[in-house]
PDB file of C-alpha atoms in Angstrom:
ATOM      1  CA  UNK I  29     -41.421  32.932 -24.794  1.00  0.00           C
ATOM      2  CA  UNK I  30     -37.783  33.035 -26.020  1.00  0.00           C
ATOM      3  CA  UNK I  31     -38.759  29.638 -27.989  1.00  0.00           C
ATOM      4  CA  UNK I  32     -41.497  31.993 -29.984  1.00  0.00           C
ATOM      5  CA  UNK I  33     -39.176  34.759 -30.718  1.00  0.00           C
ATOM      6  CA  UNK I  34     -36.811  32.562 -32.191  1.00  0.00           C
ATOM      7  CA  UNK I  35     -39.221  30.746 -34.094  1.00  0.00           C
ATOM      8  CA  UNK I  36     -40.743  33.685 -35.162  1.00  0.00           C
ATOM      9  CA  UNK I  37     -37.452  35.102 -36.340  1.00  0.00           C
ATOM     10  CA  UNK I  38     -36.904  31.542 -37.986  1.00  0.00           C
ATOM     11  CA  UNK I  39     -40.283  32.068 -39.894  1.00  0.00           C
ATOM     12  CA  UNK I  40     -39.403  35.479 -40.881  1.00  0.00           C
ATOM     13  CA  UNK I  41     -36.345  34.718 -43.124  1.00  0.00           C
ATOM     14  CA  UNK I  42     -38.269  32.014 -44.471  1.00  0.00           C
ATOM     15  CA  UNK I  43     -40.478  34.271 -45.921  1.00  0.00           C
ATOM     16  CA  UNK I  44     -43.725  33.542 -43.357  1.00  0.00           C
ATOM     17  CA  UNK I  45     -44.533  37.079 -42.272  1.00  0.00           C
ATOM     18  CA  UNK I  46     -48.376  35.423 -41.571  1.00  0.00           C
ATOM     19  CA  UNK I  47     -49.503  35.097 -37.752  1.00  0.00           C
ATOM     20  CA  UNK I  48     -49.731  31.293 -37.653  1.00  0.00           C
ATOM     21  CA  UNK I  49     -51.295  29.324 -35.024  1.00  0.00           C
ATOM     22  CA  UNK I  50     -49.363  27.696 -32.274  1.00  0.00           C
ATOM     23  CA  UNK I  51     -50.275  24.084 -33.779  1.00  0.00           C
ATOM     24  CA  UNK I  52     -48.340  25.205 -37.111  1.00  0.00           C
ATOM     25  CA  UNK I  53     -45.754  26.630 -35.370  1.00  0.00           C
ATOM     26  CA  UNK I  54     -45.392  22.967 -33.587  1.00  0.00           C
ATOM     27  CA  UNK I  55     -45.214  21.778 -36.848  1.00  0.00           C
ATOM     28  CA  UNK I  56     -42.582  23.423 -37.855  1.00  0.00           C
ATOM     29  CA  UNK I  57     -40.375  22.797 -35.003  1.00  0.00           C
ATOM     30  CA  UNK I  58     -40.891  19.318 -35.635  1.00  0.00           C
ATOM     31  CA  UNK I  59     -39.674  19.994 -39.133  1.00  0.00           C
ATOM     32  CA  UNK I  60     -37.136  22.213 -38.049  1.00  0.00           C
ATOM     33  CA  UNK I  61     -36.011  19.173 -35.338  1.00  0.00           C
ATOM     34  CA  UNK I  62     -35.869  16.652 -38.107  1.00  0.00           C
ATOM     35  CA  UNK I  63     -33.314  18.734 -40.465  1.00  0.00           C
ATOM     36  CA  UNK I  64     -30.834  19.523 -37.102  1.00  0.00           C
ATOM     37  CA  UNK I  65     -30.759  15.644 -36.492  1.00  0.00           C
ATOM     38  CA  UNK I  66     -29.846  15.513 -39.709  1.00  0.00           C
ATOM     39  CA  UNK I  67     -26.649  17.157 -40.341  1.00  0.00           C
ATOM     40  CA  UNK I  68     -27.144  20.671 -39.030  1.00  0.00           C
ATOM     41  CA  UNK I  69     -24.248  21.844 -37.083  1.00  0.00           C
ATOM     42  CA  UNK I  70     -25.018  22.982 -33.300  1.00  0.00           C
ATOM     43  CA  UNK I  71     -23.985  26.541 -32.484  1.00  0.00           C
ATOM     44  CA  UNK I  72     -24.812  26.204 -28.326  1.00  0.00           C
ATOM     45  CA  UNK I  73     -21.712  24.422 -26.824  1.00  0.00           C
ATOM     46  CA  UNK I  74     -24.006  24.740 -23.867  1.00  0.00           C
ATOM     47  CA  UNK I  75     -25.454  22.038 -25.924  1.00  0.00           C
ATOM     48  CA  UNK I  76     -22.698  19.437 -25.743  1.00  0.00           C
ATOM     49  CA  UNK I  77     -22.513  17.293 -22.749  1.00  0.00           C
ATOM     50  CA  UNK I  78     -19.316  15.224 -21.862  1.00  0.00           C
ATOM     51  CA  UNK I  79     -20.535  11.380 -21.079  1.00  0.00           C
ATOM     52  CA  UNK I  80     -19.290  10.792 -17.383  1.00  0.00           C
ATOM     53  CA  UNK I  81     -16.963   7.681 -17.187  1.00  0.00           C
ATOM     54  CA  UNK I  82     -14.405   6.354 -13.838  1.00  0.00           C
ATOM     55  CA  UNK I  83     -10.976   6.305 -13.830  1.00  0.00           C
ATOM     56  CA  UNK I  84      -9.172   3.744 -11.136  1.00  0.00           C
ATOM     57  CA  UNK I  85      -6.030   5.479  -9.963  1.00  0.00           C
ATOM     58  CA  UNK I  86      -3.259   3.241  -7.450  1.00  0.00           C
ATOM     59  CA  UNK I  87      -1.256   5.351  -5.497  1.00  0.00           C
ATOM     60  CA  UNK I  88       1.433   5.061  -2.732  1.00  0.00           C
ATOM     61  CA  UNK I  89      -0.089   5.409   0.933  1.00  0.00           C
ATOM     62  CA  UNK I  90       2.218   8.359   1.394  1.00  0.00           C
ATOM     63  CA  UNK I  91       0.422  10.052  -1.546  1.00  0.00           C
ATOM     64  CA  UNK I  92      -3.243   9.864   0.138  1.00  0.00           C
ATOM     65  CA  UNK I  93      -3.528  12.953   1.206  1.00  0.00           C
ATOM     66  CA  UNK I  94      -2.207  15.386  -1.910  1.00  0.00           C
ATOM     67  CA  UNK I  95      -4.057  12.891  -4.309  1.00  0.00           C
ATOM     68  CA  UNK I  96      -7.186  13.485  -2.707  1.00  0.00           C
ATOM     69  CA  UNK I  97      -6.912  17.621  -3.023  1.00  0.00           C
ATOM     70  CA  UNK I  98      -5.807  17.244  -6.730  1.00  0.00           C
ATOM     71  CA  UNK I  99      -8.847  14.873  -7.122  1.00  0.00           C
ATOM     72  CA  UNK I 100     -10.914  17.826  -6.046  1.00  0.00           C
ATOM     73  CA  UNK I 101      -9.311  20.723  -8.012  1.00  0.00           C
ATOM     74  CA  UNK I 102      -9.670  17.930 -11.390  1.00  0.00           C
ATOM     75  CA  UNK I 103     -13.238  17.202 -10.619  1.00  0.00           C
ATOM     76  CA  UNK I 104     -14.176  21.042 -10.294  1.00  0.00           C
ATOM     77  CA  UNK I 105     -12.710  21.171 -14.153  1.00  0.00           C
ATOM     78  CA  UNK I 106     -13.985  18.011 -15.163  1.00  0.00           C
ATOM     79  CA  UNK I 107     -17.149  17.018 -12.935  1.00  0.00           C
ATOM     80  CA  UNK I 108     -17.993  14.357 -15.689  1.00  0.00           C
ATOM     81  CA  UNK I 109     -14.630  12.510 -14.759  1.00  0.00           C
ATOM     82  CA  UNK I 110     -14.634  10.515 -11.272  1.00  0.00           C
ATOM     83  CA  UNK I 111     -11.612   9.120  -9.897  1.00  0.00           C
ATOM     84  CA  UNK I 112     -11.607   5.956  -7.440  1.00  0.00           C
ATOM     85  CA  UNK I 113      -7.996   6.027  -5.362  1.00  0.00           C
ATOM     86  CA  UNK I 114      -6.704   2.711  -4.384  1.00  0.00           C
ATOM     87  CA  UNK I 115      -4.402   3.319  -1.807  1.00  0.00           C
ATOM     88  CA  UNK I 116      -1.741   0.764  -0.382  1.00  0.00           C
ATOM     89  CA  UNK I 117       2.357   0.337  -0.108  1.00  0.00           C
ATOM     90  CA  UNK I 118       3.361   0.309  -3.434  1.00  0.00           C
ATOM     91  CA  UNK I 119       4.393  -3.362  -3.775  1.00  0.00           C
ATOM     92  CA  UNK I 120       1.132  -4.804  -3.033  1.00  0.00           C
ATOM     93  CA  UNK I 121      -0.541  -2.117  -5.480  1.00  0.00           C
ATOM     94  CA  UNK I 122       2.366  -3.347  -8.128  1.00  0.00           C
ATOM     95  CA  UNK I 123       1.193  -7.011  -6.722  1.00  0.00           C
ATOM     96  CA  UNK I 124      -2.651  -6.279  -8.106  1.00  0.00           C
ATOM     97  CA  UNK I 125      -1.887  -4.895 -11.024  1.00  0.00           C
ATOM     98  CA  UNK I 126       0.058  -7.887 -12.163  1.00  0.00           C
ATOM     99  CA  UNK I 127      -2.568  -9.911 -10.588  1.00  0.00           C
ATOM    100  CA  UNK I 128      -5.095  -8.342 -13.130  1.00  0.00           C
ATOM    101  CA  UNK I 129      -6.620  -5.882 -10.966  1.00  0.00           C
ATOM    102  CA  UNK I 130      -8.191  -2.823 -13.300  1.00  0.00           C
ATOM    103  CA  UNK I 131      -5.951   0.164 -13.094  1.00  0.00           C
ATOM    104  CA  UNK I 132      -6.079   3.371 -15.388  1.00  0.00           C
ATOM    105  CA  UNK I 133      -2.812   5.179 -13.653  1.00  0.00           C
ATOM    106  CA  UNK I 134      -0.127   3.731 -11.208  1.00  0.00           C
ATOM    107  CA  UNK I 135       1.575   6.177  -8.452  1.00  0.00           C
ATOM    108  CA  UNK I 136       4.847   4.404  -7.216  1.00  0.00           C
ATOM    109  CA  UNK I 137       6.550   5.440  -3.947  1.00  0.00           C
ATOM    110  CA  UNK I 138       9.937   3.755  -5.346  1.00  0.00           C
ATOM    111  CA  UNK I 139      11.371   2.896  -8.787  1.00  0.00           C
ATOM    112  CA  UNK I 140      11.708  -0.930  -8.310  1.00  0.00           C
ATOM    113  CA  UNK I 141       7.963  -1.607  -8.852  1.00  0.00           C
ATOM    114  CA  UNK I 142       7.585   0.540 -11.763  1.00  0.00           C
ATOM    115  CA  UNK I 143      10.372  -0.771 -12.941  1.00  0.00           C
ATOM    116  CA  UNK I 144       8.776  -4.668 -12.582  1.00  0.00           C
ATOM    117  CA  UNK I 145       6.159  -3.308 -14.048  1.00  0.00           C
ATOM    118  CA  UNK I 146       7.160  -1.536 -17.141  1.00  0.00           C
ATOM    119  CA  UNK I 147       9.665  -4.907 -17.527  1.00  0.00           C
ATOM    120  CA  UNK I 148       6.167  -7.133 -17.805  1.00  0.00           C
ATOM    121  CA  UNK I 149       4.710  -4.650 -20.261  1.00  0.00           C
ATOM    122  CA  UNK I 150       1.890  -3.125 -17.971  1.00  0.00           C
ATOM    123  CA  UNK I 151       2.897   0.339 -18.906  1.00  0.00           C
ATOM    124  CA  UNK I 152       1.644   2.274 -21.916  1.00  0.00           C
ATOM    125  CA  UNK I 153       4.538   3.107 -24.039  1.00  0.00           C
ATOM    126  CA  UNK I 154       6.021   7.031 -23.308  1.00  0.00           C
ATOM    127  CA  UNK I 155       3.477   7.525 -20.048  1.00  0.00           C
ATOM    128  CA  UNK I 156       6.301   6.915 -17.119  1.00  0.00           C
ATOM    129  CA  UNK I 157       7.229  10.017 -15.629  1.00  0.00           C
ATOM    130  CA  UNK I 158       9.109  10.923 -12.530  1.00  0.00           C
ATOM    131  CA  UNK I 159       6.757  13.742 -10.378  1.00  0.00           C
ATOM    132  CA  UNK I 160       8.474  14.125  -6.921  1.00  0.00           C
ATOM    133  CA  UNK I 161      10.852  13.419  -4.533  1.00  0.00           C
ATOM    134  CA  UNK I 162      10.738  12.603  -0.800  1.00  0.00           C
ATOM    135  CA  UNK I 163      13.144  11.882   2.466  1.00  0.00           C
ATOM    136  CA  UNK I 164      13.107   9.563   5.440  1.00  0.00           C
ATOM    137  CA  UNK I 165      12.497  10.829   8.467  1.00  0.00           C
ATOM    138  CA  UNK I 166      12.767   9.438  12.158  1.00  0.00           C
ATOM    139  CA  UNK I 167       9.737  10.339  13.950  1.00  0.00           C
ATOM    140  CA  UNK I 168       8.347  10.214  17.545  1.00  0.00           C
ATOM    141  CA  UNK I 169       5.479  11.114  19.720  1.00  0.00           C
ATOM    142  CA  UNK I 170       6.067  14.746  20.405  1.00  0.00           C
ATOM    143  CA  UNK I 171       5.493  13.680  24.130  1.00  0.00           C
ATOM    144  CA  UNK I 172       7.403  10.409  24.167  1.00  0.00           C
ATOM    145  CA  UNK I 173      10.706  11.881  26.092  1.00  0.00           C
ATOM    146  CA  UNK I 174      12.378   9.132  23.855  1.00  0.00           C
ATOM    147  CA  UNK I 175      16.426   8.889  23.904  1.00  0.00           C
ATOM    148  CA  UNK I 176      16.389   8.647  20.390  1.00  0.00           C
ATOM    149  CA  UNK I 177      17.849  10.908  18.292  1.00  0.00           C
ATOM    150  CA  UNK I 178      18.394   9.324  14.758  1.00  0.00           C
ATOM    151  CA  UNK I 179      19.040   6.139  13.348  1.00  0.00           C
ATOM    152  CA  UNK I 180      21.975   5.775  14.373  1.00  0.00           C
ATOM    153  CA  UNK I 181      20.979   5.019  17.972  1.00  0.00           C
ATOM    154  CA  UNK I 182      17.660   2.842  17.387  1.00  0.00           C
ATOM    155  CA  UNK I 183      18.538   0.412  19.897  1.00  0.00           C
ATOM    156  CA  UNK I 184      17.814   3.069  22.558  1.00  0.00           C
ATOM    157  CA  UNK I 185      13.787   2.927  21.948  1.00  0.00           C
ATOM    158  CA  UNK I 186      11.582   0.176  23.694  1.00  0.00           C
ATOM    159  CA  UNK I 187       9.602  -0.570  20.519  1.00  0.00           C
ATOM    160  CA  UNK I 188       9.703   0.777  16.252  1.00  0.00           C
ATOM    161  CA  UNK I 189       7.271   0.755  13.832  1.00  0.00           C
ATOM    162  CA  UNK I 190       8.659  -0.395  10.612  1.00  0.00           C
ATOM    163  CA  UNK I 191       7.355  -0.864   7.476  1.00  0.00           C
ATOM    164  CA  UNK I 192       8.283  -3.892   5.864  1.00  0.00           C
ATOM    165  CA  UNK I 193      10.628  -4.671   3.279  1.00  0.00           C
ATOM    166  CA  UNK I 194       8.660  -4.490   0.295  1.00  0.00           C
ATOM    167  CA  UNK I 195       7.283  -1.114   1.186  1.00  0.00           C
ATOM    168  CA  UNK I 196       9.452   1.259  -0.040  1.00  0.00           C
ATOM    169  CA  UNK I 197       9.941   3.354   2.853  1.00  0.00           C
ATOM    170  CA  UNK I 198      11.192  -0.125   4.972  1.00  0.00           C
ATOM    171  CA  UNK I 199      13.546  -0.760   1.744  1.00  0.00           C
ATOM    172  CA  UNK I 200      14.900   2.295   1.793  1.00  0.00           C
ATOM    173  CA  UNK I 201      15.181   2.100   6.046  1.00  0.00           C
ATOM    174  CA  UNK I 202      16.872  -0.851   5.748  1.00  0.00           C
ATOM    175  CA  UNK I 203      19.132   0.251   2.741  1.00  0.00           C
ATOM    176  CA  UNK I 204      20.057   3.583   5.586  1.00  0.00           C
ATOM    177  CA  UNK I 205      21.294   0.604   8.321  1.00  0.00           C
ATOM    178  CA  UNK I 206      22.984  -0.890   5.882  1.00  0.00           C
ATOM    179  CA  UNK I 207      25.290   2.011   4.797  1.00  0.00           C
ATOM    180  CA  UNK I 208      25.639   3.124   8.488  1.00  0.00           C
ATOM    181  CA  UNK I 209      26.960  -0.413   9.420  1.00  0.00           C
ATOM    182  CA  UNK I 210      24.273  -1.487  11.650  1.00  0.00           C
ATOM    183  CA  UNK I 211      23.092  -4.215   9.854  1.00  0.00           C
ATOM    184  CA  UNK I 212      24.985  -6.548   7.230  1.00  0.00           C
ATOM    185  CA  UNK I 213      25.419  -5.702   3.874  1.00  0.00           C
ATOM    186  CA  UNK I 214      22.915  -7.650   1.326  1.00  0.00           C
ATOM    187  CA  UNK I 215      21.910  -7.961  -2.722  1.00  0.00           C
ATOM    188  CA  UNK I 216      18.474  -6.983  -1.720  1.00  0.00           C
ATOM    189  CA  UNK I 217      18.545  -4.892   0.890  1.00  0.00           C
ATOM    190  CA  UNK I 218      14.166  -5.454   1.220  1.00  0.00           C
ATOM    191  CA  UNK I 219      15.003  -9.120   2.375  1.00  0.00           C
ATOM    192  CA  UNK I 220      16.196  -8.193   5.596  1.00  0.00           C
ATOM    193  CA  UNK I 221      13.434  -9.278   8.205  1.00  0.00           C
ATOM    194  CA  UNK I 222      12.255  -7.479  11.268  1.00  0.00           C
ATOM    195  CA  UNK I 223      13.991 -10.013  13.019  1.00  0.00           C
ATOM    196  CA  UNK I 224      16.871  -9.557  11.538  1.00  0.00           C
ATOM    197  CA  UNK I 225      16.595  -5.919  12.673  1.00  0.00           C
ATOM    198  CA  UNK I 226      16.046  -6.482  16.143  1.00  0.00           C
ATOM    199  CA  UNK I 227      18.581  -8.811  16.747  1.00  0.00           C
ATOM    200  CA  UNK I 228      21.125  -6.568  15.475  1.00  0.00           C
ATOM    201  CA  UNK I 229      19.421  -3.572  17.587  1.00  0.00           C
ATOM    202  CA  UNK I 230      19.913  -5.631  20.511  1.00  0.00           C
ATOM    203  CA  UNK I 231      16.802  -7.023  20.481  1.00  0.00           C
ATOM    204  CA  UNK I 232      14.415  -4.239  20.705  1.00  0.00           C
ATOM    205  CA  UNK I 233      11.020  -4.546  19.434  1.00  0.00           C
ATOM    206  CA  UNK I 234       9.761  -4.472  16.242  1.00  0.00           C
ATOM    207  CA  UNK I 235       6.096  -3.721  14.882  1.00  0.00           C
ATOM    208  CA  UNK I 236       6.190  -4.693  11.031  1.00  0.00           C
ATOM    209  CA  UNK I 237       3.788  -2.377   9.547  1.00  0.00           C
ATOM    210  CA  UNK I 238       2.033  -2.940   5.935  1.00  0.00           C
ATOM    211  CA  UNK I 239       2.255   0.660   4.377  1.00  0.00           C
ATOM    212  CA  UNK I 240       3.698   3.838   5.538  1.00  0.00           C
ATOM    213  CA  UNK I 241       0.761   5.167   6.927  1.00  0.00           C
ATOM    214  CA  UNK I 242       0.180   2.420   9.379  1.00  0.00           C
ATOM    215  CA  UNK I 243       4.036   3.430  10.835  1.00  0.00           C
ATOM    216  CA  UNK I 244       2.819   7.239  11.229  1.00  0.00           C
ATOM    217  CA  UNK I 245      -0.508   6.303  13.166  1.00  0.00           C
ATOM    218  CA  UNK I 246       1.213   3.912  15.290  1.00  0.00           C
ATOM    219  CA  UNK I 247       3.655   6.122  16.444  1.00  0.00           C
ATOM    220  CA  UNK I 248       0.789   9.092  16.359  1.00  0.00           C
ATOM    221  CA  UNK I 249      -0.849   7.038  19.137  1.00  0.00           C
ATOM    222  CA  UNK I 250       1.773   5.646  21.199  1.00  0.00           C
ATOM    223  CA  UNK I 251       1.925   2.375  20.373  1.00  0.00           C
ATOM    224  CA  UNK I 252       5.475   2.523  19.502  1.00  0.00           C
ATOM    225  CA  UNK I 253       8.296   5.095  20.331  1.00  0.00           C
ATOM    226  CA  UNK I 254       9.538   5.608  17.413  1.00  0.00           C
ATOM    227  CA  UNK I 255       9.060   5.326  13.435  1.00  0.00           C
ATOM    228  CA  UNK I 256      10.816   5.662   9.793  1.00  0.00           C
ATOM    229  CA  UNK I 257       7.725   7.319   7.164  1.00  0.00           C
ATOM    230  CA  UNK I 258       8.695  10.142   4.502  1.00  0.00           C
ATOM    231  CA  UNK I 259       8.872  13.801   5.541  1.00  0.00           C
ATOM    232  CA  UNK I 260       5.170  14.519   3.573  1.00  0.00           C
ATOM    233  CA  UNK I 261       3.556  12.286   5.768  1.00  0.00           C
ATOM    234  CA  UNK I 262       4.117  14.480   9.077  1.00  0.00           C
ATOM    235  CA  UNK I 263       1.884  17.069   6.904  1.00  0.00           C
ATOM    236  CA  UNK I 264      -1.124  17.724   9.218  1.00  0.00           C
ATOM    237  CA  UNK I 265       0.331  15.919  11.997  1.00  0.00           C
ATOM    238  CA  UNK I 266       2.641  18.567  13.267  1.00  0.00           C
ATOM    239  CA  UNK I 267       0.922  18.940  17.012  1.00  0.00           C
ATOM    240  CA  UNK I 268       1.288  15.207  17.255  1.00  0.00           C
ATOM    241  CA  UNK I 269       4.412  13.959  15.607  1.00  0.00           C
ATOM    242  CA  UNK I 270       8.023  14.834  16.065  1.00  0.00           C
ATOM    243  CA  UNK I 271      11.145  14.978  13.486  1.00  0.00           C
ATOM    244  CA  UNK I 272      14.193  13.217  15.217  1.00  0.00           C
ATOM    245  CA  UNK I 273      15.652  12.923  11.983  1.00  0.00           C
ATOM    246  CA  UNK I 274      15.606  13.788   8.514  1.00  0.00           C
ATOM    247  CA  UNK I 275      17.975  10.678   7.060  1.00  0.00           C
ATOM    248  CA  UNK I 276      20.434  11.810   4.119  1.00  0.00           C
ATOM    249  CA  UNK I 277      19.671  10.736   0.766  1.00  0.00           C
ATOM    250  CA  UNK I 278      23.283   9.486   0.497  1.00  0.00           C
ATOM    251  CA  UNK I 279      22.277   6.818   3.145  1.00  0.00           C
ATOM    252  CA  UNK I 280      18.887   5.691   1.130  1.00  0.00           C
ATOM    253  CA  UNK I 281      19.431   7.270  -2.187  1.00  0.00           C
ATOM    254  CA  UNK I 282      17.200   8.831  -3.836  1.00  0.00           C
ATOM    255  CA  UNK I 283      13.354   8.711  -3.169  1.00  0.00           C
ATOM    256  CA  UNK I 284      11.526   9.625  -6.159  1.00  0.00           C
ATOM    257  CA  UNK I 285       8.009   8.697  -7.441  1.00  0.00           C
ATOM    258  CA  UNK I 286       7.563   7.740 -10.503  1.00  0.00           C
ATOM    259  CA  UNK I 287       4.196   7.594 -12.347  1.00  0.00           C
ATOM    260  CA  UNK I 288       2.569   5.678 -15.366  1.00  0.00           C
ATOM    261  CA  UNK I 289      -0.672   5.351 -17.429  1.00  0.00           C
ATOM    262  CA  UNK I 290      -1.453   1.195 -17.334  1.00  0.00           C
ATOM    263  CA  UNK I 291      -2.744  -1.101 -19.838  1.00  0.00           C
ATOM    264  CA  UNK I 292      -5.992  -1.779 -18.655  1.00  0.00           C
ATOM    265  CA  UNK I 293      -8.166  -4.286 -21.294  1.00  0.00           C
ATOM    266  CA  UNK I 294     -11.267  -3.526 -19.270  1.00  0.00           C
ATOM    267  CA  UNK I 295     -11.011   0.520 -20.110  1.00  0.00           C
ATOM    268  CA  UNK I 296     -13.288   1.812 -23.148  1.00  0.00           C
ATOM    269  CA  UNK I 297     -11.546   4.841 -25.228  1.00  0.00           C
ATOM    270  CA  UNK I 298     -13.492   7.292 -22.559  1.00  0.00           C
ATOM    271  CA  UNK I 299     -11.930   6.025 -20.013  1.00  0.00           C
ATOM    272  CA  UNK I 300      -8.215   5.609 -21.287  1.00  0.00           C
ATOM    273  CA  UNK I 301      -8.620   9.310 -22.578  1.00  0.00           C
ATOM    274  CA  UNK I 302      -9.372  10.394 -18.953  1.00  0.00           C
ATOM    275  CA  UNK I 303      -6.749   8.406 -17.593  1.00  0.00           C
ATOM    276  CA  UNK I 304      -4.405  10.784 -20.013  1.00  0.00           C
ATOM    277  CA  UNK I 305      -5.659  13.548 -19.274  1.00  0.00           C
ATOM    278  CA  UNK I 306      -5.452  13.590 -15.167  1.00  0.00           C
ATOM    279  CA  UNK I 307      -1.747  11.872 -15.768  1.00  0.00           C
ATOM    280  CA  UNK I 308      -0.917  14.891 -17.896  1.00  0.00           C
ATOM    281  CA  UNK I 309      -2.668  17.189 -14.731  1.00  0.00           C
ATOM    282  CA  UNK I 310      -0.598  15.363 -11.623  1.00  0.00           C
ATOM    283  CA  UNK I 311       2.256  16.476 -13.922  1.00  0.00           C
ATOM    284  CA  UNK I 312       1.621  20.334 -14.822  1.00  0.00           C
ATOM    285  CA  UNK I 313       2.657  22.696 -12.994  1.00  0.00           C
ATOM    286  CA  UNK I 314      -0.326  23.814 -11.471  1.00  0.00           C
ATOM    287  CA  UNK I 315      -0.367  20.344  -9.441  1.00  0.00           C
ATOM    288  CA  UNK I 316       3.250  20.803  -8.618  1.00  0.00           C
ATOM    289  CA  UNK I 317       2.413  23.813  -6.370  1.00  0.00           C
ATOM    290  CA  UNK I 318      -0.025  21.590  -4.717  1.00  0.00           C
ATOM    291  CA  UNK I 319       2.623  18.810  -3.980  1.00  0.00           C
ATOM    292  CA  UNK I 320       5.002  21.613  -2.557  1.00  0.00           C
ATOM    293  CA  UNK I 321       2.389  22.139   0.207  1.00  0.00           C
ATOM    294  CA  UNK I 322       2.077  19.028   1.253  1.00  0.00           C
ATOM    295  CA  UNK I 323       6.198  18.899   1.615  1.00  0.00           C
ATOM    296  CA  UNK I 324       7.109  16.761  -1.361  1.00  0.00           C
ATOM    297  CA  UNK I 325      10.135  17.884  -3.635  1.00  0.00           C
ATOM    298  CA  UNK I 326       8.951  18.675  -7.474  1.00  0.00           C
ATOM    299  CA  UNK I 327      12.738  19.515  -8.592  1.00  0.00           C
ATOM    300  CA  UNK I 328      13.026  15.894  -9.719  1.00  0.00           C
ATOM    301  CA  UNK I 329      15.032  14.849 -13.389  1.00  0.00           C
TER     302      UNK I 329
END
């Protein structure tokens, strides 16, 4: 009926004040139709619907679990925008990208890679931001009745979980022994092997670990004693999971995550506009909140 009325009304300033049958009055909407399509301007933004398009986003493992509630809070704003997480240690993510792999938006755990990265011209120009900081912590099982109490007494546990070195939380582990003496200074602190590690631990066992969050859930279920991962991934783990040690910055400098939009040939204008727009979101200040909860440090420079 509201069709009618409107119609009607339509008719009415057009100077029809005639009943008119319902066949004319089709008529005339099909007139009506043909002079919107061309060139009259729409007055409903009810009317306007956004074309839905993907975004592929590559973030740190340590970053799962914030990512994935700023994913939601996005999508409730912009349902027509879907983003697809790829989630690994942030070498092997930096590894794909140069590989060719598509990516819209890269979420580093470290500076090195984005700095490879940037360096090979994978970065749009004036995207790179830093968003937050982090810390090393020592973990254990919080039932484990382990003797150790940081890093520097390692050698006292019957088996670690470590990631390796090109995972920045192993880099920056291994940077932390290096500075406390227990392992021999080096260019590239990320070359120093497990077994490396052990020896110079006295031999204790070591469970090389791909990404950060392999180290949490092997510790989380026993299979080793103790574990290096950032503080903001003992976030929902606090009935399981013990701190033995938050490890100073001064011993692994600075852990800061830096993000970037990419150059990705395979995105249409859609897409790289999306890929904007949730890079400019992770960085407002509304998503900062978010990453406080989940323990991560926004005061970053």
């Amino acid at each position: 009926m509201r069709k009618w009325e409107i119609l009607k009304k339509v008719l009415h300033k057009l100077g029809i004040r005639k009943y008119v049958s319902a066949c004319c009055l089709t008529a005339v909407i099909v007139v009506l139709s043909l002079i919107a399509c061309a060139g009259a301007p729409s007055t409903n933004d009810e009317d306007l619907t956004s074309e839905e398009t993907e975004i592929q986003v590559f973030i740190a493992a340590s970053l799962h679990t914030v990512m994935e509630e700023l994913a939601d809070i996005y999508h409730e704003k912009h349902p027509e925008i879907t983003i697809t997480y790829s989630t690994d240690s942030s070498g092997t993510l930096m590894n794909q990208i140069e590989e060719g792999f598509a990516c819209d938006i890269f979420f580093s755990a470290a500076q090195k890679q984005m700095d490879q990265l940037e360096m090979d011209g994978f970065l749009l120009d004036k995207t790179r931001a830093n968003v937050v900081n982090n810390q090393v912590v020592v973990i254990t099982r919080k039932d484990s009745e382990t003797y150790v109490t940081g890093l520097e007494n390692l050698e006292a546990a019957e088996n670690i979980a470590l990631a390796g070195g090109s995972v920045p939380v192993g880099k920056y582990t291994r940077q932390a022994l290096v500075r406390l003496g227990i392992l021999d200074e080096m260019d590239l602190p990320e070359e120093i092997t497990t077994e490396q590690i052990s020896k110079a631990l006295g031999g204790v066992e070591i469970s090389e670990q791909p990404n950060v969050s392999s180290v949490l859930k092997a510790v989380a279920e026993g299979a080793c004693e103790v574990g290096t991962i950032y503080y903001s991934d003992t976030y929902g783990y606090e009935d399981e999971v013990m701190i033995l040690q938050r490890v100073s910055s001064d011993l692994t400098g600075d852990v800061i995550y830096p993000i970037a939009q990419i150059v990705n040939p395979e995105a249409d204008d859609m897409q790289t506009q999306a890929a904007a727009d949730f890079l400019a979101f992770v960085l407002s200040d509304e998503a900062k909140a978010v990453f406080e909860e989940y323990y991560f440090d926004t005061k970053v420079n």
